[in-house]
Coordinates of N, CA, C and O in Angstrom, one line a residue:
X16 N 17.0 -12.5 13.2 CA 16.0 -11.4 13.6 C 15.0 -11.3 12.6 O 15.2 -11.3 11.4
X17 N 13.7 -11.2 13.1 CA 12.6 -11.0 12.2 C 12.3 -9.5 11.8 O 12.4 -8.7 12.8
X18 N 12.0 -9.3 10.6 CA 11.7 -7.9 10.2 C 10.4 -8.0 9.5 O 10.2 -8.8 8.6
X19 N 9.5 -7.0 9.9 CA 8.2 -7.1 9.2 C 8.2 -6.1 8.0 O 8.6 -4.9 8.3
X20 N 7.9 -6.5 6.9 CA 8.0 -5.7 5.7 C 6.6 -5.4 5.2 O 5.8 -6.2 5.0
X21 N 6.4 -4.1 5.1 CA 5.1 -3.6 4.5 C 5.1 -3.7 3.0 O 6.1 -3.6 2.3
X22 N 3.9 -4.1 2.5 CA 3.8 -4.1 1.1 C 2.3 -3.8 0.6 O 1.4 -3.9 1.5
X23 N 2.2 -3.4 -0.6 CA 0.9 -3.0 -1.1 C 0.3 -3.9 -2.1 O -0.5 -3.5 -3.0
X24 N 0.8 -5.2 -2.1 CA 0.2 -6.2 -3.1 C -1.3 -6.3 -3.1 O -1.8 -6.3 -4.2
X25 N -1.9 -6.2 -1.9 CA -3.4 -6.3 -2.0 C -4.0 -5.1 -2.8 O -5.0 -5.3 -3.5
X26 N -3.4 -3.9 -2.7 CA -3.9 -2.8 -3.5 C -3.8 -3.0 -5.0 O -4.7 -2.8 -5.8
X27 N -2.6 -3.4 -5.4 CA -2.3 -3.7 -6.8 C -3.3 -4.9 -7.4 O -3.8 -4.7 -8.5
X28 N -3.6 -5.8 -6.5 CA -4.6 -6.9 -6.9 C -6.0 -6.2 -7.1 O -6.7 -6.5 -8.1
X29 N -6.4 -5.4 -6.1 CA -7.6 -4.6 -6.2 C -7.8 -3.9 -7.5 O -8.8 -3.9 -8.2
X30 N -6.7 -3.1 -7.8 CA -6.7 -2.3 -9.0 C -6.9 -3.1 -10.3 O -7.7 -2.8 -11.2
X31 N -6.2 -4.2 -10.3 CA -6.3 -5.1 -11.5 C -7.7 -5.6 -11.6 O -8.2 -5.7 -12.7
X32 N -8.3 -6.1 -10.5 CA -9.7 -6.6 -10.6 C -10.7 -5.6 -11.0 O -11.7 -5.9 -11.7
X33 N -10.4 -4.3 -10.6 CA -11.4 -3.2 -10.9 C -11.0 -2.5 -12.2 O -11.7 -1.6 -12.7
X34 N -10.0 -2.9 -12.9 CA -9.6 -2.3 -14.1 C -9.1 -0.9 -14.0 O -9.2 -0.1 -14.8
X35 N -8.5 -0.6 -12.8 CA -8.0 0.8 -12.5 C -6.5 0.8 -12.7 O -5.8 -0.1 -12.5
X36 N -6.0 2.1 -12.9 CA -4.6 2.4 -12.9 C -4.2 3.1 -11.7 O -5.1 3.7 -11.0
X37 N -2.9 3.2 -11.4 CA -2.4 4.0 -10.3 C -2.8 5.5 -10.4 O -3.3 6.1 -9.5
X38 N -2.8 5.9 -11.7 CA -3.3 7.4 -11.9 C -4.8 7.5 -11.6 O -5.2 8.7 -11.1
X39 N -5.6 6.5 -11.8 CA -7.0 6.6 -11.4 C -7.2 6.8 -9.9 O -7.9 7.6 -9.4
X40 N -6.3 6.1 -9.1 CA -6.5 6.2 -7.7 C -6.0 7.5 -7.2 O -6.5 8.1 -6.3
X41 N -5.0 8.1 -7.9 CA -4.4 9.4 -7.5 C -5.6 10.4 -7.6 O -5.8 11.2 -6.8
X42 N -6.3 10.3 -8.7 CA -7.5 11.2 -9.0 C -8.6 11.0 -8.0 O -9.1 11.9 -7.3
X43 N -9.0 9.7 -7.9 CA -10.2 9.3 -7.0 C -10.0 9.7 -5.6 O -10.9 10.1 -4.8
X44 N -8.7 9.4 -5.1 CA -8.5 9.6 -3.7 C -7.8 11.0 -3.3 O -7.4 11.3 -2.2
X45 N -7.6 11.8 -4.4 CA -7.0 13.1 -4.3 C -5.6 13.0 -3.6 O -5.3 13.5 -2.5
X46 N -4.7 12.2 -4.2 CA -3.4 11.9 -3.6 C -2.4 12.7 -4.5 O -2.7 13.1 -5.6
X47 N -1.2 12.8 -4.0 CA -0.1 13.4 -4.8 C 0.6 12.2 -5.5 O 0.5 11.1 -5.0
X48 N 1.3 12.5 -6.5 CA 2.0 11.5 -7.2 C 3.2 10.9 -6.3 O 3.5 9.7 -6.4
X49 N 3.6 11.7 -5.3 CA 4.7 11.3 -4.4 C 4.1 10.2 -3.5 O 4.9 9.2 -3.2
X50 N 2.9 10.3 -3.1 CA 2.3 9.2 -2.3 C 2.3 7.8 -3.0 O 2.7 6.8 -2.5
X51 N 1.8 7.9 -4.3 CA 1.8 6.7 -5.1 C 3.2 6.1 -5.4 O 3.4 4.9 -5.3
X52 N 4.1 7.1 -5.5 CA 5.5 6.6 -5.7 C 6.1 5.9 -4.5 O 6.7 4.9 -4.6
X53 N 5.7 6.4 -3.3 CA 6.1 5.8 -2.1 C 5.6 4.4 -2.0 O 6.2 3.4 -1.6
X54 N 4.3 4.3 -2.4 CA 3.6 3.0 -2.3 C 4.2 2.1 -3.2 O 4.4 0.8 -3.0
X55 N 4.7 2.5 -4.4 CA 5.3 1.7 -5.4 C 6.6 1.1 -5.0 O 7.1 0.1 -5.4
X56 N 7.2 1.8 -3.9 CA 8.5 1.3 -3.3 C 8.3 0.6 -2.0 O 9.2 0.4 -1.3
X57 N 7.0 0.3 -1.7 CA 6.6 -0.3 -0.5 C 7.1 0.5 0.8 O 7.5 -0.1 1.8
X58 N 7.0 1.8 0.7 CA 7.3 2.6 1.8 C 6.0 3.1 2.5 O 4.9 3.1 1.9
X59 N 6.1 3.4 3.8 CA 4.9 3.7 4.5 C 4.3 5.0 4.0 O 4.9 6.0 3.5
X60 N 2.9 5.1 4.2 CA 2.2 6.3 3.9 C 1.4 6.7 5.2 O 1.3 5.9 6.1
X61 N 0.8 7.9 5.2 CA 0.1 8.4 6.4 C -1.3 7.7 6.4 O -1.8 7.2 5.5
X62 N -1.8 7.6 7.7 CA -3.1 7.1 7.9 C -4.2 7.9 7.1 O -5.2 7.3 6.6
X63 N -4.0 9.2 7.0 CA -4.9 10.0 6.3 C -4.9 9.6 4.8 O -6.1 9.5 4.3
X64 N -3.8 9.3 4.2 CA -3.8 8.9 2.8 C -4.4 7.5 2.7 O -5.1 7.2 1.7
X65 N -4.2 6.6 3.6 CA -4.7 5.3 3.7 C -6.3 5.5 3.8 O -6.9 4.8 3.0
X66 N -6.8 6.4 4.6 CA -8.1 6.6 4.7 C -8.8 7.0 3.4 O -9.8 6.7 2.9
X67 N -8.1 8.0 2.7 CA -8.6 8.5 1.4 C -8.7 7.4 0.4 O -9.7 7.4 -0.4
X68 N -7.7 6.5 0.3 CA -7.7 5.3 -0.6 C -8.9 4.5 -0.3 O -9.6 4.0 -1.2
X69 N -9.1 4.2 1.0 CA -10.2 3.2 1.4 C -11.5 3.8 1.0 O -12.4 3.1 0.5
X70 N -11.7 5.1 1.2 CA -13.0 5.8 0.9 C -13.2 5.8 -0.6 O -14.3 5.5 -1.1
X71 N -12.1 6.1 -1.4 CA -12.3 6.1 -2.8 C -12.6 4.8 -3.5 O -13.3 4.7 -4.4
X72 N -12.0 3.7 -2.9 CA -12.2 2.3 -3.4 C -13.2 1.5 -2.6 O -13.4 0.3 -3.0
X73 N -13.8 2.1 -1.7 CA -14.9 1.5 -0.8 C -14.3 0.2 -0.3 O -14.8 -0.9 -0.5
X74 N -13.2 0.3 0.4 CA -12.5 -1.0 1.0 C -11.9 -0.7 2.3 O -12.1 0.4 2.9
X75 N -11.3 -1.7 2.9 CA -10.7 -1.5 4.2 C -9.1 -1.5 4.1 O -8.6 -1.9 3.0
X76 N -8.4 -1.1 5.1 CA -6.9 -1.1 5.0 C -6.4 -2.5 4.7 O -5.3 -2.6 4.0
X77 N -7.0 -3.6 5.1 CA -6.6 -4.9 4.8 C -6.7 -5.2 3.3 O -6.0 -6.1 2.8
X78 N -7.5 -4.4 2.5 CA -7.5 -4.6 1.1 C -6.4 -3.9 0.4 O -6.3 -3.9 -0.8
X79 N -5.6 -3.1 1.1 CA -4.6 -2.3 0.6 C -3.2 -2.6 1.0 O -2.3 -2.7 0.2
X80 N -3.0 -2.9 2.2 CA -1.7 -3.2 2.7 C -1.6 -4.7 3.3 O -2.6 -5.2 3.8
X81 N -0.4 -5.2 3.3 CA -0.2 -6.4 4.1 C 1.2 -6.3 4.6 O 2.1 -5.5 4.2
X82 N 1.5 -7.2 5.5 CA 2.8 -7.3 6.2 C 3.4 -8.7 6.0 O 2.6 -9.7 6.2
X83 N 4.6 -8.8 5.6 CA 5.2 -10.1 5.5 C 6.6 -10.1 6.3 O 7.2 -9.1 6.5
X84 N 6.8 -11.2 7.0 CA 8.0 -11.3 7.8 C 9.2 -11.6 6.8 O 9.1 -12.5 6.0
X85 N 10.3 -10.9 7.1 CA 11.5 -11.3 6.4 C 12.5 -11.7 7.4 O 12.5 -11.2 8.6
X86 N 13.3 -12.7 7.2 CA 14.2 -13.2 8.2 C 15.6 -12.7 7.9 O 16.1 -12.9 6.7
X87 N 16.2 -12.1 8.8 CA 17.6 -11.6 8.6 C 18.6 -12.5 9.2 O 18.4 -13.0 10.3
X88 N 19.6 -12.9 8.4 CA 20.6 -13.8 8.9 C 21.5 -13.1 9.9 O 21.9 -12.0 9.7
X89 N 21.7 -13.9 11.1 CA 22.6 -13.4 12.1 C 24.0 -13.8 11.8 O 24.2 -14.9 11.3
X90 N 24.9 -12.9 12.0 CA 26.3 -13.2 11.6 C 27.1 -13.7 12.9 O 26.8 -13.3 13.9

């Protein structure tokens, strides 16, 4: 069975390139620390928060999230 896994690798790459920290994004996008904690665990966030991050970093959702397929072994 294929499972699609959400991850925020593109965001972490963006931050590194721009010399920003997670705390900078929290302030710039007016997020809660809980939202950033969820992202750190590759958990979903709301589209509203995604929009805030995109506006703060002048980017698109493709610059923040990606999906990778994971293959689950069938028993």
